[in-house]
Amino acid sequence: MTVRIAMVAGEASSDLLASHLIQALRRHLPDAEFYGIGGPKMQALGFQALWPAEKLAVHGYVDALRHYRELSGIRRQLKARILADRPAAFIGVDAPDFSLWLERRLKDKGIPAIHFVSPSIWAWRRGRLKGIARAVSHMLCLFPFEPELYRTAGVPVSYVGHPFADVLPLAPDRAGARELLQLSGTGPVFALLPGSRQSELRNLADTYIATAAILHERHPDATFLVPLATRETRLLWDAAMARHAHLTLPLRTLFGHAVEAMTAADVVLVASGTATLEAALLKRPMVITYRIGKWSWRLMKRLAYLPWVGLPNVLAGREVVPELLQDAATPQALADALDAWLQDAGRRGELLETFTDMHRQLRQDTASRAAEAILPYLRGRV
């Protein structure tokens, strides 16, 4: 009998996590079939996408409200399909605002509901723990400080580490990355990562370009690398560059190649999110920045439990890299913070040790651990 597993993955990072998990589960269940909402990496493995992952890639409360009716309709249709199919399990990969509602209703109907990637309850919305306990059969956590929160709430939980730590080398090949990107100059290299979502480009692109202009005045021999994830974000970046056509900057736009750009860089300017963890695992000094709508920002500030938003700082339990957010994210302040890394070799050495220890802690063979935690829920349904 073929095992069918329903899944939801809502954006690029979730698509990657889910694709690794599909491969790990198929090592135990070669004929397993997967369907639901997913991205191109999942689909390349035979995942049946009833809706594409980008349908769920909303950003902030205002954006979520704008798309609420459409997302609610998709969720109701998916719930009806899953209840009719009765798959062996449902796995929600991130996308908590979409998936937890679904998981609770599926769990109530006897379908195991596994959630892969803990919502950031340690940072904000800790009151969701009771709701999560009702919704999930098992929580899979990427970070080592998360499981204890769930154990105290009576939620079955496993720490599985982070897949980026498995994929990225402990000692990144910086010279190789520079050769690959044909960087032959002697000046500093800055990687600028304004985000993978269109809303992030709208909020940050102009600030990034203005920051690069200040740095170029200080370092005329500098190179700036801008890896962009999609055609849509590339178009938004190009539009921002057109608004600054009076500037002449040694700026190279890349389609993808974010890992190579960060590995090659002396310093990284990065939008808060998963890319900050990648930069940490690549052992790069960085400055974290972010901007969202003012009402979303006010609400986030009211609900926040931790003084940091960047994963490197959260994992370290202290500020190891600067965070310049919202109104503090001025081009001058960002340029000064990036420049400070270039001037302090001792600080860069300390950061290298911190990030290497962090990498070892997160390297757990995540996909295999996650599959092992899920398999008991599939027994008896095969």
Coordinates of C-alpha atoms in Angstrom, one line a residue, residues 53-380:
A53 CA 4.4 27.7 -2.3
E54 CA 4.4 31.4 -3.3
K55 CA 0.7 31.6 -2.5
L56 CA 1.7 31.7 1.2
A57 CA 4.6 34.1 0.9
V58 CA 2.9 37.1 2.6
H59 CA 4.8 39.4 4.8
G60 CA 3.7 41.2 7.9
Y61 CA 0.2 41.7 9.3
V62 CA -1.0 44.2 6.6
D63 CA 0.0 41.9 3.8
A64 CA -1.6 38.9 5.5
L65 CA -4.9 40.8 6.0
R66 CA -4.8 41.8 2.3
H67 CA -4.6 38.2 1.2
Y68 CA -6.8 36.7 4.0
R69 CA -9.8 35.8 1.9
E70 CA -7.8 34.0 -0.7
L71 CA -5.6 32.1 1.8
S72 CA -8.6 31.1 3.9
G73 CA -10.3 29.7 0.8
I74 CA -7.1 27.7 -0.1
R75 CA -6.9 26.4 3.4
R76 CA -10.5 25.2 3.5
Q77 CA -10.1 23.5 0.2
L78 CA -6.9 21.8 1.3
K79 CA -8.5 20.6 4.5
A80 CA -11.4 19.1 2.6
R81 CA -9.0 17.3 0.2
I82 CA -6.9 15.9 3.1
L83 CA -9.9 14.7 5.1
A84 CA -11.3 13.0 2.0
D85 CA -7.9 11.4 1.2
R86 CA -7.0 10.4 4.8
P87 CA -3.2 10.5 4.3
A88 CA -0.8 8.8 6.8
A89 CA 0.2 12.1 8.2
F90 CA 0.3 15.9 7.6
I91 CA 3.5 17.8 7.8
G92 CA 3.4 21.6 8.0
V93 CA 6.8 23.1 7.2
D94 CA 7.0 26.5 8.8
A95 CA 4.1 28.8 7.6
P96 CA 2.6 28.6 11.2
D97 CA -0.3 31.0 10.7
F98 CA -1.5 28.9 7.8
S99 CA -0.6 25.4 9.0
L100 CA -1.4 25.4 12.7
W101 CA -5.1 26.1 12.0
L102 CA -5.1 23.2 9.6
E103 CA -3.1 20.9 11.9
R104 CA -5.6 21.3 14.7
R105 CA -8.5 20.3 12.6
L106 CA -6.7 17.3 11.0
K107 CA -5.4 16.1 14.4
D108 CA -9.0 16.3 15.8
K109 CA -10.0 13.9 12.9
G110 CA -7.3 11.4 13.7
I111 CA -4.6 12.4 11.2
P112 CA -1.2 12.9 12.8
A113 CA -0.1 16.5 12.5
I114 CA 3.6 17.2 12.6
H115 CA 5.0 20.7 12.5
F116 CA 8.5 21.2 11.2
V117 CA 10.1 24.5 12.4
S118 CA 8.9 26.0 15.6
P119 CA 7.2 29.3 15.3
S120 CA 9.2 32.0 17.0
I121 CA 7.3 31.8 20.2
W122 CA 10.6 32.5 22.1
A123 CA 10.7 35.9 20.5
W124 CA 7.0 36.9 20.5
R125 CA 3.5 35.4 20.8
R126 CA 4.5 33.0 23.5
G127 CA 0.8 32.8 24.4
R128 CA 0.4 30.5 21.3
L129 CA 1.9 27.6 23.2
K130 CA -1.5 26.3 24.4
G131 CA -2.9 26.5 20.9
I132 CA 0.1 24.7 19.5
A133 CA -0.3 21.9 22.1
R134 CA -3.8 21.4 20.8
A135 CA -2.8 21.5 17.2
V136 CA 0.3 19.3 16.8
S137 CA 1.1 15.7 17.3
H138 CA 4.8 16.4 17.3
M139 CA 7.0 19.5 17.0
L140 CA 10.4 19.4 15.2
C141 CA 12.7 22.2 16.3
L142 CA 15.7 23.6 14.5
F143 CA 17.3 25.3 17.5
P144 CA 18.6 23.8 20.7
F145 CA 16.9 26.2 23.1
E146 CA 13.4 25.5 21.7
P147 CA 12.4 22.0 22.9
E148 CA 12.2 22.9 26.6
L149 CA 9.5 25.4 25.9
Y150 CA 7.4 22.7 24.3
R151 CA 8.1 20.1 27.0
T152 CA 6.8 22.4 29.6
A153 CA 3.6 22.7 27.6
G154 CA 3.3 18.9 27.2
V155 CA 4.0 18.9 23.4
P156 CA 5.9 15.9 22.0
V157 CA 9.1 17.5 20.6
S158 CA 12.4 16.7 18.9
Y159 CA 15.5 18.8 18.3
V160 CA 16.7 18.0 14.8
G161 CA 19.3 20.8 14.2
H162 CA 19.4 23.0 11.1
P163 CA 19.9 21.7 7.6
F164 CA 22.1 24.7 6.6
A165 CA 24.6 23.5 9.2
D166 CA 24.7 20.1 7.4
V167 CA 25.1 21.5 3.9
L168 CA 27.5 24.4 4.6
P169 CA 31.2 23.5 5.3
L170 CA 32.7 24.3 8.7
A171 CA 35.5 26.1 6.9
P172 CA 34.1 28.0 3.9
D173 CA 36.3 28.3 0.8
R174 CA 36.6 32.0 0.5
A175 CA 39.3 32.0 -2.2
G176 CA 37.3 29.5 -4.2
A177 CA 34.2 31.7 -4.0
R178 CA 36.1 34.7 -5.2
E179 CA 37.5 32.8 -8.1
L180 CA 34.1 31.5 -9.0
L181 CA 32.7 35.0 -9.0
Q182 CA 35.8 36.3 -10.8
L183 CA 36.7 38.8 -8.1
S184 CA 40.3 39.8 -8.8
G185 CA 40.4 43.2 -7.1
T186 CA 42.2 44.1 -3.9
G187 CA 39.5 46.3 -2.4
P188 CA 36.8 45.2 0.1
V189 CA 33.9 43.1 -1.0
F190 CA 30.5 43.7 0.4
A191 CA 27.6 41.3 -0.1
L192 CA 24.2 43.1 0.0
L193 CA 21.2 40.8 0.6
P194 CA 18.0 42.8 0.7
G195 CA 15.7 39.8 1.1
S196 CA 13.9 37.1 -0.9
R197 CA 10.4 38.6 -0.8
Q198 CA 9.1 41.4 -3.0
S199 CA 7.9 43.4 0.0
E200 CA 11.4 43.3 1.5
L201 CA 12.9 44.7 -1.8
R202 CA 10.3 47.5 -1.7
N203 CA 11.2 48.4 1.8
L204 CA 15.0 48.0 1.6
A205 CA 16.3 48.4 -2.0
D206 CA 16.8 52.2 -1.9
T207 CA 18.4 52.1 1.5
Y208 CA 20.9 49.4 0.3
I209 CA 21.8 51.4 -2.8
A210 CA 22.3 54.6 -0.7
T211 CA 24.5 52.6 1.8
A212 CA 26.6 51.3 -1.1
A213 CA 27.1 54.8 -2.4
I214 CA 28.5 56.0 1.0
L215 CA 30.8 53.0 1.2
H216 CA 32.0 53.5 -2.3
E217 CA 33.0 57.1 -1.5
R218 CA 35.1 55.7 1.4
H219 CA 36.4 52.7 -0.5
P220 CA 36.6 53.5 -4.3
D221 CA 38.1 50.1 -4.9
A222 CA 35.2 48.2 -3.3
T223 CA 33.0 45.6 -5.0
F224 CA 29.3 45.1 -4.2
L225 CA 27.6 41.8 -4.8
V226 CA 23.7 41.7 -4.8
P227 CA 22.3 38.1 -5.1
L228 CA 18.6 38.1 -5.8
A229 CA 16.4 35.1 -5.5
T230 CA 13.6 35.6 -8.1
R231 CA 12.8 37.4 -11.4
E232 CA 10.3 39.6 -9.4
T233 CA 12.9 40.7 -6.9
R234 CA 15.4 41.4 -9.7
L235 CA 12.9 43.7 -11.4
L236 CA 12.3 45.5 -8.2
W237 CA 16.0 46.0 -7.6
D238 CA 16.5 47.2 -11.2
A239 CA 13.7 49.7 -10.7
A240 CA 15.4 51.0 -7.5
M241 CA 18.7 51.3 -9.4
A242 CA 16.9 53.3 -12.1
R243 CA 15.8 55.7 -9.4
H244 CA 19.5 56.2 -8.5
A245 CA 20.8 56.3 -12.1
H246 CA 23.0 59.3 -11.2
L247 CA 25.2 57.0 -9.1
T248 CA 28.1 55.0 -10.6
L249 CA 28.7 52.0 -8.4
P250 CA 30.8 48.9 -8.9
L251 CA 27.7 46.8 -8.2
R252 CA 27.1 43.3 -9.5
T253 CA 23.6 41.8 -9.5
L254 CA 23.6 38.0 -9.3
F255 CA 20.7 35.7 -10.0
G256 CA 21.0 33.3 -7.0
H257 CA 24.5 32.6 -5.7
A258 CA 23.8 34.1 -2.3
V259 CA 26.0 31.5 -0.6
E260 CA 28.9 32.2 -2.9
A261 CA 28.5 36.0 -2.6
M262 CA 28.4 35.8 1.2
T263 CA 31.4 33.4 1.3
A264 CA 33.4 35.8 -0.9
A265 CA 32.5 38.9 1.0
D266 CA 34.5 40.7 3.7
V267 CA 31.2 42.0 5.3
V268 CA 27.5 41.3 4.7
L269 CA 24.5 43.6 4.9
V270 CA 21.5 41.3 5.3
A271 CA 17.8 41.5 5.8
S272 CA 16.7 39.8 9.0
G273 CA 15.6 36.2 8.3
T274 CA 17.1 32.9 7.4
A275 CA 19.9 34.5 5.4
T276 CA 21.4 35.8 8.7
L277 CA 21.9 32.2 9.8
E278 CA 23.5 31.4 6.5
A279 CA 25.9 34.3 6.9
A280 CA 26.7 33.1 10.4
L281 CA 27.4 29.5 9.2
L282 CA 29.6 31.0 6.5
K283 CA 31.5 32.8 9.3
R284 CA 30.9 36.3 7.9
P285 CA 30.8 39.5 9.8
M286 CA 27.4 41.1 9.1
V287 CA 25.0 43.9 9.9
I288 CA 21.4 42.9 10.2
T289 CA 18.7 45.3 9.1
Y290 CA 14.9 45.3 8.4
R291 CA 12.0 47.5 7.6
I292 CA 8.3 46.7 7.6
G293 CA 5.1 48.8 7.7
K294 CA 4.8 51.1 10.7
W295 CA 1.7 49.4 12.1
S296 CA 3.2 45.9 11.8
W297 CA 6.4 47.3 13.4
R298 CA 4.5 48.7 16.4
L299 CA 2.6 45.5 17.0
M300 CA 5.8 43.4 16.7
K301 CA 7.5 45.7 19.2
R302 CA 4.7 45.3 21.7
L303 CA 4.7 41.5 21.4
A304 CA 8.5 41.0 21.4
Y305 CA 10.1 39.0 24.3
L306 CA 13.7 39.2 23.2
P307 CA 15.9 42.2 22.5
W308 CA 17.1 40.8 19.1
V309 CA 15.5 39.7 15.9
G310 CA 18.6 38.3 14.1
L311 CA 19.1 34.5 14.5
P312 CA 22.9 34.8 15.2
N313 CA 22.2 37.0 18.2
V314 CA 19.3 34.9 19.4
L315 CA 21.4 31.7 19.2
A316 CA 24.4 33.4 20.9
G317 CA 22.1 34.9 23.6
R318 CA 23.8 38.2 23.2
E319 CA 24.4 40.8 20.5
V320 CA 27.4 39.5 18.4
V321 CA 26.4 41.4 15.3
P322 CA 24.7 44.8 15.0
E323 CA 21.0 45.1 14.3
L324 CA 19.8 48.3 12.8
L325 CA 16.0 48.1 12.3
Q326 CA 13.2 50.3 11.0
D327 CA 14.0 54.1 11.6
A328 CA 17.6 53.2 12.8
A329 CA 18.3 51.7 9.4
T330 CA 19.7 54.8 7.8
P331 CA 22.3 54.5 5.0
Q332 CA 24.8 56.4 7.1
A333 CA 24.3 54.2 10.2
L334 CA 24.5 51.0 8.1
A335 CA 27.6 52.2 6.3
D336 CA 29.3 53.0 9.6
A337 CA 28.4 49.6 11.1
L338 CA 29.7 47.8 8.0
D339 CA 32.9 49.8 8.0
A340 CA 33.5 49.1 11.7
W341 CA 33.9 45.4 10.8
L342 CA 36.7 46.2 8.3
Q343 CA 38.6 48.1 10.9
D344 CA 38.6 45.6 13.8
A345 CA 40.5 42.3 13.1
G346 CA 40.2 41.2 16.7
R347 CA 36.5 41.5 16.7
R348 CA 36.3 39.5 13.5
G349 CA 38.4 36.7 15.1
E350 CA 36.1 36.5 18.1
L351 CA 33.1 36.3 15.8
L352 CA 34.7 33.5 13.8
E353 CA 35.1 31.4 17.0
T354 CA 31.5 32.1 18.0
F355 CA 30.1 31.2 14.6
T356 CA 32.2 28.0 14.4
D357 CA 30.8 26.8 17.8
M358 CA 27.3 27.7 16.7
H359 CA 27.8 25.7 13.5
R360 CA 28.9 22.5 15.3
Q361 CA 25.9 22.7 17.7
L362 CA 23.4 23.0 14.8
R363 CA 25.0 20.2 12.7
Q364 CA 22.7 17.3 13.5
D365 CA 21.9 15.6 10.1
T366 CA 18.5 17.4 10.3
A367 CA 16.6 15.5 7.5
S368 CA 17.5 12.1 9.0
R369 CA 16.6 13.1 12.5
A370 CA 13.3 14.6 11.4
A371 CA 12.4 11.5 9.4
E372 CA 13.1 9.3 12.4
A373 CA 10.8 11.4 14.5
I374 CA 8.0 11.2 11.9
L375 CA 8.2 7.5 11.1
P376 CA 6.5 6.2 14.3
Y377 CA 3.4 8.2 13.3
L378 CA 3.4 6.3 10.0
R379 CA 3.6 2.8 11.4
G380 CA 0.3 1.0 11.2

